[in-house]
Short mmCIF file of C-alpha atoms in Angstrom, two decimals:
data_model
loop_
_atom_site.label_atom_id
_atom_site.label_comp_id
_atom_site.label_asym_id
_atom_site.label_seq_id
_atom_site.Cartn_x
_atom_site.Cartn_y
_atom_site.Cartn_z
CA MET A 212 85.10 108.26 58.40
CA ALA A 213 82.95 105.34 57.21
CA ALA A 214 85.67 102.86 58.24
CA SER A 215 85.89 104.46 61.68
CA SER A 216 82.10 104.37 62.09
CA LEU A 217 82.04 100.72 60.98
CA ARG A 218 84.85 99.89 63.38
CA SER A 219 83.01 101.66 66.19
CA TYR A 220 79.83 99.73 65.34
CA PHE A 221 81.54 96.36 65.45
CA GLN A 222 83.18 97.32 68.75
CA SER A 223 79.72 97.79 70.24
CA LEU A 224 77.75 94.95 71.77
CA ALA A 225 75.14 95.08 68.98
CA GLY A 226 77.93 94.87 66.42
CA LYS A 227 79.50 91.98 68.30
CA VAL A 228 76.16 90.14 68.48
CA PHE A 229 75.55 90.89 64.82
CA GLY A 230 79.09 89.84 63.96
CA THR A 231 78.69 86.66 65.98
CA ALA A 232 75.49 85.89 64.13
CA MET A 233 77.16 86.62 60.79
CA ILE A 234 80.22 84.48 61.48
CA PRO A 235 78.43 81.24 60.50
CA VAL A 236 77.05 82.98 57.42
CA ALA A 237 80.54 84.22 56.55
CA CYS A 238 81.92 80.74 57.18
CA PHE A 239 79.21 79.35 54.94
CA LEU A 240 80.10 81.84 52.23
CA VAL A 241 83.78 81.05 52.62
CA LEU A 242 82.93 77.37 52.51
CA ILE A 243 81.01 77.92 49.29
CA ALA A 244 83.80 79.97 47.78
CA ALA A 245 86.70 77.90 49.03
CA TYR A 246 85.30 74.37 48.94
CA MET A 247 81.92 74.06 47.32
CA LEU A 248 82.69 76.10 44.21
CA PRO A 249 85.97 74.24 43.48
CA THR A 250 84.15 70.99 44.24
CA VAL A 251 81.28 71.95 41.96
CA HIS A 252 83.84 73.01 39.36
CA ALA A 253 85.59 69.67 39.68
CA LEU A 254 82.29 67.82 39.58
CA LEU A 255 81.13 69.86 36.62
CA LEU A 256 84.39 69.29 34.84
CA GLY A 257 84.20 65.61 35.68
CA ALA A 258 80.62 65.45 34.47
CA LYS A 259 81.55 67.24 31.29
CA LYS A 260 84.45 64.89 30.75
CA GLU A 261 82.24 61.96 31.55
CA GLY A 262 79.67 63.24 29.05
CA LEU A 263 82.50 63.74 26.59
CA ARG A 264 83.63 60.19 27.20
CA ASN A 265 80.07 58.93 26.68
CA VAL A 266 79.75 60.86 23.44
CA VAL A 267 83.09 59.56 22.17
CA GLU A 268 82.42 55.99 23.26
CA SER A 269 78.97 56.13 21.66
CA ALA A 270 80.45 57.38 18.38
CA GLN A 271 83.33 54.88 18.64
CA ALA A 272 80.84 52.07 19.25
CA GLN A 273 78.82 53.06 16.20
CA VAL A 274 81.98 53.21 14.03
CA ALA A 275 83.19 49.91 15.51
CA GLY A 276 79.77 48.41 14.69
CA LEU A 277 80.07 49.49 11.07
CA ALA A 278 83.61 48.07 11.00
CA ALA A 279 82.23 44.82 12.37
CA GLU A 280 79.49 44.82 9.66
CA ALA A 281 82.14 45.32 6.97
CA LYS A 282 84.29 42.65 8.48
CA ALA A 283 81.38 40.30 8.53
CA GLY A 284 80.85 41.01 4.82
CA ARG A 285 77.47 42.46 5.18
CA MET A 286 78.76 45.66 3.52
CA THR A 287 81.91 46.77 1.93
CA GLN A 288 84.59 48.50 3.97
CA GLU A 289 84.36 51.65 1.82
CA GLU A 290 80.63 51.82 2.39
CA ALA A 291 81.03 51.20 6.07
CA GLN A 292 83.75 53.89 6.38
CA ARG A 293 81.66 56.38 4.33
CA ARG A 294 78.66 55.78 6.48
CA ALA A 295 80.86 56.05 9.61
CA LYS A 296 82.25 59.42 8.50
CA GLU A 297 78.79 60.70 7.71
CA LEU A 298 77.56 59.50 11.08
CA VAL A 299 80.41 61.11 13.00
CA ASN A 300 80.29 64.33 10.97
CA ALA A 301 76.65 64.78 11.91
CA ILE A 302 77.18 64.40 15.65
CA ARG A 303 76.86 67.63 17.73
CA PHE A 304 76.70 67.96 21.50
CA ALA A 305 76.73 70.76 23.97
CA ASP A 306 75.77 73.30 21.35
CA LYS A 307 78.68 73.49 18.89
CA ASN A 308 80.95 70.66 20.03
CA TYR A 309 81.68 67.93 17.47
CA VAL A 310 83.35 64.50 17.04
CA PHE A 311 86.47 63.99 14.89
CA ILE A 312 88.23 60.99 13.37
CA HIS A 313 91.96 60.61 12.84
CA GLY A 314 93.13 57.93 10.45
CA PRO A 315 96.34 55.95 10.08
CA GLY A 316 99.49 57.95 9.30
CA HIS A 317 98.29 60.90 11.45
CA THR A 318 95.73 61.98 8.89
CA ILE A 319 92.52 63.81 9.72
CA LEU A 320 89.50 61.98 8.30
CA VAL A 321 86.66 63.97 9.89
CA LEU A 322 86.95 67.52 11.29
CA PRO A 323 83.56 69.25 10.89
CA LEU A 324 84.71 72.81 11.59
CA ALA A 325 87.98 72.56 9.60
CA LYS A 326 87.16 70.65 6.43
CA GLN A 327 90.27 72.01 4.73
CA LEU A 328 92.43 69.79 6.94
CA GLU A 329 90.59 66.57 6.15
CA ASN A 330 92.36 63.81 4.14
CA LYS A 331 95.66 65.76 3.99
CA PRO A 332 98.89 63.94 4.55
CA SER A 333 100.53 64.66 7.88
CA SER A 334 103.30 66.54 6.17
CA GLU A 335 100.83 69.20 5.06
CA LEU A 336 99.26 69.69 8.46
CA PRO A 337 100.29 72.64 10.66
CA PRO A 338 102.85 71.57 13.23
CA ALA A 339 100.57 72.40 16.12
CA THR A 340 97.74 70.41 14.61
CA LEU A 341 100.08 67.50 13.86
CA ALA A 342 101.30 67.52 17.42
CA ILE A 343 97.72 67.37 18.71
CA VAL A 344 96.94 64.48 16.34
CA LYS A 345 99.98 62.57 17.57
CA ALA A 346 99.14 63.25 21.21
CA LEU A 347 95.55 62.08 20.76
CA ARG A 348 96.74 58.90 19.08
CA GLU A 349 99.09 58.39 21.97
CA ALA A 350 96.26 58.99 24.50
CA SER A 351 94.05 56.45 22.70
CA SER A 352 96.68 53.76 22.78
CA VAL A 353 95.03 52.19 25.80
CA PRO A 354 91.87 50.15 25.16
CA GLU A 355 89.68 52.34 27.35
CA GLY A 356 90.91 55.54 25.69
CA GLY A 357 92.35 58.63 27.29
CA PHE A 358 92.15 62.39 27.82
CA TYR A 359 94.52 65.06 26.51
CA ASP A 360 94.43 68.76 27.32
CA TYR A 361 95.77 71.26 24.84
CA PRO A 362 95.26 74.87 23.64
CA TYR A 363 93.17 75.27 20.56
CA GLY A 364 91.50 77.98 18.58
CA LYS A 365 87.83 78.73 18.95
CA PRO A 366 85.71 79.53 15.94
CA GLY A 367 84.86 83.22 15.73
CA LYS A 368 87.44 84.18 18.37
CA GLU A 369 91.09 85.03 18.26
CA GLY A 370 93.68 83.28 20.31
CA LEU A 371 94.02 79.87 21.83
CA PHE A 372 91.73 78.50 24.55
CA PRO A 373 92.27 75.50 26.82
CA LYS A 374 90.52 72.40 25.53
CA SER A 375 90.18 68.90 26.92
CA ALA A 376 89.71 66.00 24.44
CA PHE A 377 88.96 62.29 24.84
CA ALA A 378 90.09 59.80 22.19
CA LYS A 379 89.47 56.10 21.71
CA ARG A 380 90.61 53.81 18.91
CA VAL A 381 88.64 51.61 16.52
CA PRO A 382 91.06 48.65 16.30
CA ASP A 383 89.75 47.16 13.06
CA TRP A 384 90.39 50.32 11.05
CA ASP A 385 93.12 51.93 13.28
CA TRP A 386 91.00 54.99 13.54
CA VAL A 387 90.99 57.39 16.49
CA VAL A 388 87.54 58.68 17.36
CA GLY A 389 87.56 61.67 19.66
CA ALA A 390 85.89 64.85 20.75
CA GLY A 391 86.82 67.86 22.81
CA ILE A 392 85.25 70.52 24.98
CA TYR A 393 86.54 74.01 25.75
CA VAL A 394 87.44 74.41 29.38
CA ASP A 395 86.50 78.11 29.36
CA ASP A 396 82.96 77.05 28.41
CA ILE A 397 83.00 74.88 31.50
CA ASN A 398 84.38 77.83 33.49
CA ALA A 399 81.68 80.11 32.13
CA GLU A 400 79.07 77.59 33.13
CA MET A 401 80.84 77.24 36.44
CA TRP A 402 80.66 81.00 36.96
CA ARG A 403 76.97 80.94 36.19
CA ILE A 404 76.49 78.20 38.76
CA SER A 405 78.78 80.04 41.22
CA PHE A 406 76.86 83.26 40.78
CA ALA A 407 73.63 81.39 41.37
CA LEU A 408 75.00 79.72 44.50
CA LEU A 409 76.62 82.88 45.78
CA GLY A 410 73.53 84.92 44.96
CA GLY A 411 71.37 82.53 46.92
CA ALA A 412 73.88 82.42 49.75
CA LEU A 413 74.15 86.21 49.81
CA ALA A 414 70.37 86.51 49.81
CA VAL A 415 70.21 84.13 52.75
CA ALA A 416 73.05 86.07 54.39
CA ALA A 417 71.20 89.35 53.83
CA ILE A 418 68.06 87.90 55.39
CA VAL A 419 70.05 86.52 58.31
CA ALA A 420 71.89 89.84 58.66
CA TYR A 421 68.63 91.78 58.69
CA ILE A 422 67.09 89.49 61.29
CA SER A 423 70.31 89.41 63.34
CA ARG A 424 70.68 93.19 63.20
CA ASN A 425 67.12 93.78 64.38
CA ARG A 426 67.40 91.13 67.05
CA SER A 427 70.78 92.46 68.23
CA ARG A 428 69.37 95.97 68.43
CA ALA A 429 66.36 94.72 70.35
CA MET A 430 68.65 92.79 72.68
CA VAL A 431 71.13 95.64 73.14
CA ARG A 432 68.57 98.45 73.47
CA PRO A 433 68.09 97.84 77.23
CA LEU A 434 71.86 97.67 77.63
CA LEU A 435 72.17 100.97 75.74
CA GLN A 436 69.66 102.48 78.12
CA LEU A 437 71.69 101.03 80.99
CA VAL A 438 74.91 102.48 79.57
CA GLN A 439 73.24 105.84 79.00
CA GLY A 440 71.98 105.83 82.57
CA LEU A 441 75.46 104.97 83.84
CA ARG A 442 77.10 107.60 81.61
CA GLU A 443 74.67 110.26 82.78
CA SER A 444 74.88 108.93 86.37
CA ASP A 445 71.07 109.04 86.37
CA LEU A 446 70.36 106.97 89.46
CA PRO A 447 66.53 107.42 89.37
CA LYS A 448 66.53 105.96 85.84
CA ARG A 449 64.85 102.56 85.42
CA ILE A 450 64.90 100.19 82.49
CA ASP A 451 61.57 98.64 81.50
CA VAL A 452 62.24 95.27 79.91
CA ALA A 453 59.59 92.60 79.47
CA ALA A 454 62.07 89.96 78.33
CA ARG A 455 62.83 87.10 80.70
CA ASP A 456 66.26 86.38 79.32
CA GLU A 457 69.69 87.39 80.61
CA ILE A 458 69.21 90.95 79.33
CA GLY A 459 66.00 91.23 81.33
CA GLU A 460 67.76 89.88 84.40
CA ALA A 461 70.58 92.38 83.83
CA ALA A 462 68.01 95.20 83.54
CA GLU A 463 66.30 94.13 86.75
CA ALA A 464 69.68 93.86 88.46
CA PHE A 465 70.55 97.35 87.16
CA ASN A 466 67.28 98.77 88.51
CA GLY A 467 68.00 97.21 91.91
CA TYR A 468 71.61 98.35 91.80
CA ASN A 469 70.55 101.88 90.86
CA GLY A 470 68.18 101.98 93.83
CA LYS A 471 70.91 100.84 96.21
CA MET A 472 73.44 103.13 94.57
CA ARG A 473 71.06 106.06 94.91
CA ALA A 474 70.76 105.44 98.65
CA THR A 475 74.52 104.94 98.89
CA VAL A 476 75.26 108.17 97.00
CA ARG A 477 72.87 110.03 99.27
CA ASP A 478 74.71 108.60 102.27
CA ILE A 479 78.06 109.48 100.68
CA SER A 480 76.78 113.00 100.02
CA SER A 481 75.78 113.32 103.67
CA TYR A 482 79.10 111.88 104.79
CA ALA A 483 80.94 114.20 102.40
CA GLU A 484 79.18 117.19 103.93
CA ARG A 485 80.10 115.92 107.39
CA VAL A 486 83.69 115.29 106.32
CA ALA A 487 83.87 118.78 104.80
CA SER A 488 82.47 120.32 107.98
CA GLY A 489 84.78 118.19 110.13
CA SER A 490 87.78 119.05 107.96
CA ALA A 491 86.93 122.76 108.26
CA GLU A 492 86.64 122.43 112.03
CA LEU A 493 89.83 120.36 112.10
CA ALA A 494 91.59 123.01 110.03
CA ALA A 495 90.39 125.75 112.39
CA THR A 496 91.40 123.65 115.40
CA SER A 497 94.79 122.92 113.86
CA GLN A 498 95.28 126.63 113.24
CA GLU A 499 94.37 127.36 116.86
CA MET A 500 96.70 124.56 117.96
CA ALA A 501 99.43 125.95 115.73
CA ARG A 502 99.03 129.39 117.31
CA ALA A 503 98.92 127.83 120.80
CA VAL A 504 101.99 125.72 120.04
CA HIS A 505 103.72 128.83 118.74
CA ASP A 506 102.82 130.68 121.94
CA ILE A 507 103.90 127.69 124.03
CA ALA A 508 107.18 127.52 122.14
CA ARG A 509 107.70 131.25 122.61
CA VAL A 510 106.83 131.04 126.33
CA SER A 511 108.98 127.94 126.69
CA GLU A 512 111.90 129.77 125.13
CA GLU A 513 111.25 132.73 127.43
CA LEU A 514 110.94 130.39 130.40
CA LYS A 515 114.06 128.63 129.32
CA GLY A 516 115.92 131.95 129.15
CA ALA A 517 114.37 133.05 132.44
CA GLY A 518 115.25 129.69 133.99
CA GLU A 519 118.82 130.08 132.86
CA GLN A 520 118.84 133.60 134.31
CA VAL A 521 117.26 132.30 137.53
CA SER A 522 119.79 129.48 137.65
CA GLN A 523 122.58 131.96 137.16
CA ALA A 524 121.01 134.28 139.77
CA MET A 525 120.59 131.36 142.15
CA ARG A 526 124.20 130.40 141.64
CA SER A 527 125.17 134.01 142.30
CA LEU A 528 122.77 134.04 145.27
CA SER A 529 124.30 130.84 146.54
CA GLY A 530 127.73 132.44 146.30
CA ASN A 531 126.43 135.62 147.94
CA VAL A 532 124.75 133.58 150.66
CA GLU A 533 128.00 131.73 151.22
CA THR A 534 129.82 135.06 151.39
CA MET A 535 127.11 136.46 153.66
CA ARG A 536 127.33 133.39 155.84
CA GLU A 537 131.08 133.87 156.11
CA ARG A 538 130.63 137.60 156.70
CA THR A 539 127.86 136.82 159.19
CA ALA A 540 130.21 134.51 161.02
CA GLN A 541 132.84 137.23 160.99
CA THR A 542 130.27 139.82 162.06
CA GLY A 543 129.07 137.48 164.81
CA ALA A 544 132.61 137.17 166.04
CA GLN A 545 133.06 140.95 165.79
CA SER A 546 129.67 141.43 167.53
CA ASP A 547 130.81 139.20 170.38
CA LYS A 548 134.03 141.21 170.53
CA ALA A 549 132.00 144.46 170.36
CA VAL A 550 129.85 143.20 173.24
CA GLU A 551 133.02 142.52 175.23
CA ASP A 552 134.45 145.93 174.19
CA THR A 553 131.14 147.59 175.12
CA ALA A 554 131.25 145.89 178.50
CA ARG A 555 134.82 147.06 178.98
CA GLY A 556 133.78 150.55 177.71
CA ALA A 557 130.94 150.55 180.24
CA GLU A 558 133.37 149.64 182.98
CA ALA A 559 135.78 152.35 181.72
CA GLY A 560 132.83 154.80 181.57
CA GLN A 561 131.96 153.98 185.15
CA GLY A 562 135.63 154.55 186.04
CA ALA A 563 135.55 157.83 184.07
CA ALA A 564 132.36 158.84 185.85
CA GLN A 565 133.97 158.15 189.18
CA GLY A 566 137.09 160.11 188.03
CA MET A 567 134.83 162.96 186.92
CA GLU A 568 133.16 162.94 190.27
CA GLU A 569 136.53 163.07 191.97
CA ILE A 570 137.55 165.92 189.57
CA ARG A 571 134.36 167.78 190.48
CA GLU A 572 135.11 167.35 194.14
CA ALA A 573 138.70 168.53 193.57
CA THR A 574 137.39 171.41 191.50
CA GLY A 575 135.13 172.34 194.39
CA ARG A 576 138.11 172.41 196.67
CA VAL A 577 140.01 174.49 194.03
CA VAL A 578 137.06 176.87 193.95
CA LYS A 579 137.29 177.23 197.71
CA ALA A 580 141.04 177.79 197.41
CA VAL A 581 140.52 180.38 194.71
CA GLN A 582 137.97 182.08 196.86
CA VAL A 583 140.58 182.14 199.66
CA ILE A 584 143.12 183.55 197.20
CA GLN A 585 140.61 186.16 196.08
CA ASP A 586 140.00 187.09 199.69
CA ILE A 587 143.74 187.29 200.28
CA ALA A 588 144.12 189.37 197.08
CA ARG A 589 141.43 191.79 198.29
CA GLN A 590 142.98 192.00 201.67
CA THR A 591 146.44 192.44 200.14
CA ASN A 592 145.08 195.09 197.82
CA LEU A 593 143.59 196.85 200.83
CA LEU A 594 146.89 196.51 202.70
CA SER A 595 148.77 197.92 199.69
CA LEU A 596 146.37 200.80 199.57
CA ASN A 597 146.91 201.42 203.22
CA ALA A 598 150.68 201.13 202.80
CA ALA A 599 150.57 203.58 199.88
CA ILE A 600 148.57 205.96 201.99
CA GLU A 601 150.98 205.56 204.83
CA ALA A 602 153.98 205.97 202.48
CA ALA A 603 152.40 209.07 201.08
CA LYS A 604 152.03 210.27 204.58
CA ALA A 605 155.64 209.47 205.34
CA GLY A 606 156.83 211.40 202.40
CA SER A 607 160.25 210.61 201.11
CA ALA A 608 160.98 208.30 203.96
CA GLY A 609 158.13 206.19 202.89
CA LYS A 610 158.93 206.38 199.19
CA GLY A 611 160.61 203.02 199.07
CA PHE A 612 157.84 201.49 201.05
CA ALA A 613 155.40 203.10 198.64
CA VAL A 614 157.19 201.37 195.81
CA VAL A 615 156.95 198.08 197.64
CA ALA A 616 153.34 198.77 198.45
CA GLU A 617 152.70 199.48 194.75
CA GLU A 618 154.41 196.27 193.79
CA VAL A 619 152.40 194.37 196.35
CA ARG A 620 149.23 196.03 195.07
CA LYS A 621 150.13 195.02 191.52
CA LEU A 622 150.88 191.47 192.69
CA ALA A 623 147.60 191.41 194.56
CA GLU A 624 145.85 192.71 191.46
CA ARG A 625 147.50 190.02 189.38
CA SER A 626 146.61 187.40 191.96
CA ARG A 627 143.05 188.59 191.95
CA THR A 628 143.00 188.49 188.16
CA ALA A 629 144.57 185.02 188.15
CA ALA A 630 142.11 183.92 190.79
CA LEU A 631 139.30 185.22 188.66
CA GLU A 632 140.69 183.40 185.68
CA ILE A 633 141.20 180.27 187.77
CA ALA A 634 137.68 180.65 189.10
CA GLU A 635 136.40 181.06 185.53
CA LEU A 636 138.44 178.08 184.38
CA ASN A 637 137.38 176.13 187.37
CA GLN A 638 133.80 177.03 186.65
CA ARG A 639 134.29 175.89 183.11
CA THR A 640 135.96 172.76 184.44
CA GLN A 641 133.07 172.14 186.74
CA ASP A 642 130.66 172.74 183.93
CA ALA A 643 132.70 170.44 181.67
CA VAL A 644 133.02 167.85 184.41
CA ALA A 645 129.32 168.13 185.08
CA GLY A 646 128.65 167.75 181.35
CA GLY A 647 131.22 164.93 181.23
CA VAL A 648 129.51 163.21 184.11
CA GLU A 649 126.16 163.57 182.39
CA GLY A 650 127.75 162.49 179.11
CA VAL A 651 129.38 159.55 180.83
CA LYS A 652 126.05 158.64 182.34
CA VAL A 653 124.35 158.94 178.95
CA SER A 654 127.27 157.03 177.38
CA LEU A 655 126.88 154.36 180.02
CA ASP A 656 123.19 154.17 179.28
CA ASN A 657 123.94 154.14 175.55
CA LEU A 658 126.67 151.55 176.04
CA ARG A 659 124.23 149.40 177.97
CA THR A 660 121.64 149.91 175.22
CA ILE A 661 124.29 149.27 172.56
CA GLY A 662 125.42 146.19 174.42
CA GLU A 663 121.88 144.94 174.60
CA ARG A 664 121.36 145.78 170.91
CA ILE A 665 124.69 144.25 169.94
CA THR A 666 123.65 141.15 171.85
CA GLY A 667 120.34 141.17 169.93
CA ILE A 668 122.25 141.83 166.70
CA ALA A 669 124.60 138.96 167.54
CA ALA A 670 121.60 136.71 168.09
CA SER A 671 120.07 138.00 164.85
CA ILE A 672 123.39 137.48 163.09
CA GLN A 673 123.54 133.94 164.41
CA GLU A 674 119.96 133.46 163.25
CA ILE A 675 120.90 135.04 159.89
CA GLY A 676 123.87 132.61 159.75
CA SER A 677 121.50 129.69 160.35
CA LEU A 678 119.06 131.14 157.78
CA SER A 679 121.98 131.76 155.40
CA ARG A 680 123.01 128.13 155.68
CA ALA A 681 119.42 127.09 155.08
CA GLN A 682 119.22 129.66 152.27
CA GLU A 683 122.41 128.24 150.80
CA GLU A 684 120.97 124.75 150.88
CA THR A 685 117.69 126.09 149.47
CA SER A 686 119.64 127.96 146.76
CA ARG A 687 121.45 124.76 145.82
CA ASP A 688 118.15 122.88 145.77
CA VAL A 689 116.55 125.66 143.72
CA ALA A 690 119.56 125.67 141.37
CA GLN A 691 119.27 121.90 140.94
CA ARG A 692 115.52 122.19 140.43
CA MET A 693 116.05 125.03 137.95
CA ALA A 694 118.57 122.83 136.12
CA HIS A 695 115.97 120.05 136.00
CA THR A 696 113.41 122.67 135.00
CA ALA A 697 115.71 123.92 132.23
CA GLN A 698 116.15 120.33 131.07
CA GLY A 699 112.39 119.88 131.23
CA LEU A 700 111.95 123.15 129.31
CA ALA A 701 114.41 121.88 126.68
CA GLN A 702 112.43 118.66 126.45
CA ASN A 703 109.28 120.75 126.37
CA ALA A 704 110.76 122.80 123.51
CA SER A 705 111.62 119.58 121.66
CA ALA A 706 108.15 118.22 122.38
CA THR A 707 106.71 121.56 121.27
CA GLN A 708 108.62 121.26 117.99
CA GLU A 709 107.32 117.71 117.57
CA LEU A 710 103.85 118.96 118.47
CA SER A 711 104.28 121.73 115.90
CA ALA A 712 105.27 119.13 113.30
CA THR A 713 102.26 117.05 114.38
CA VAL A 714 100.03 120.11 114.08
CA SER A 715 101.51 120.70 110.61
CA GLU A 716 100.72 117.09 109.73
CA ILE A 717 97.22 117.57 111.15
CA THR A 718 96.86 120.72 109.07
CA LYS A 719 98.06 118.84 105.99
CA THR A 720 95.74 115.97 106.85
CA SER A 721 92.86 118.40 107.27
CA ASP A 722 93.72 119.91 103.89
CA ASP A 723 93.88 116.44 102.34
CA LEU A 724 90.62 115.59 104.09
CA ALA A 725 89.08 118.77 102.73
CA GLY A 726 90.35 117.77 99.27
CA VAL A 727 88.83 114.31 99.73
CA ALA A 728 85.57 115.87 100.87
CA GLU A 729 85.62 118.21 97.86
CA GLY A 730 86.40 115.23 95.61
CA LEU A 731 83.51 113.29 97.16
CA ARG A 732 81.28 116.31 96.65
CA HIS A 733 82.30 116.50 92.99
CA VAL A 734 81.77 112.75 92.62
CA VAL A 735 78.37 112.95 94.26
CA ASP A 736 77.45 116.00 92.18
CA GLY A 737 78.11 113.87 89.11
CA PHE A 738 75.14 111.66 90.05
CA LYS A 739 71.49 112.48 89.61
CA VAL A 740 69.72 111.41 92.78
#
């Protein structure tokens, strides 16, 4: 949790400013730890070695001076060596460090902290000690002397510790004067110096960190207010910064931007309301258009079906008109023939009327003849009656005559009866002839009227033929126009389908526009204006 919080802090601008300010301090600390401390360690070690060299050279010079006194005869060699040993045995430096003397044959002449090893032959020395003695003699073989590092025990402590020794010879006596220092003492002193340097550096770093942290917070505080205002979308918010630096300029720019943004968001809010209203109206209009397109498509389909029916009817009508024209032509021809037949019938009627008149005249004569026959029959009947009377008067002589008279009477009676029948038939014939004459007259009048009407009908039929031909042409034209209309209706149906698809796209667009308007409303609602 702490690592996450620290990471979050250093990801912030204040953390970055603080981190930027602390980078030189961290570099300085790294420089101290990586360069200055090793350098100081090397310098300290060099100084210690140089001090060691000075101590050894000073002791070697004093011993060499005593050797020179003995060589000059101003004192004996034994006295000079005794005094040299006493002098070297008394030397102490850097607290408990001492100077030693190794003599010829790898013997130890002076070793203040290990007296038990002094003046022993090399064969009685511990191998490690003998090896050190030999190495120091080897290091001192050069006139200026030399250093030798080796592990050695430390008084009061167990184990071996790294030690650096410097040795230089006294040529007159073949002595090796030397001294050593423990490297861990140098390291301990180095740690004390390092702690002092690092403590000071850390104190400076802490001061710098405190100042940097406060300054970074002061610098970032307006930006935090800016971020908070942006996060809360608080457009009326203003940042009061008295600083004249880049942060102050950013705050002033933010205040100006917020003012412009506030006006812009208000405009967007107004536009969003207009877009929402327009999208609603567009949706309603698209719905109305969809219904209208549906109705148009339905009517177009109905019109298309009706047009096909009309085209079929017109084709049938054209065929019927053609048939009617043919029939009209035939009827015209028949009407002309009927007119001729009516004329001939009228002539025949006139002939019949004349014949009837002649029959009536003949019938009149027959009537007169019948009347004569009836008169004869009456007279004969009277004669027969007279003959019968006379025969009756004659008796048997007139019997035959009576028979003849009876036969004559019967013949006269039959003649009278036949005359009556003929008169009745004649009367009927006269009545029939009279009716026939009247009928013939009426027939003649009717034939004339029929002839006139047939003539009118023939003219009408000719006119109908002309109209039928025109109707046929009109039917063909109508059929062609209906075919074009059907094609147009098909195109209209296709266009209606495209219009329906367009209306669907408009509906989808209006829905998308409504979604955009709703999104704009949500966006605008996220701002405080």
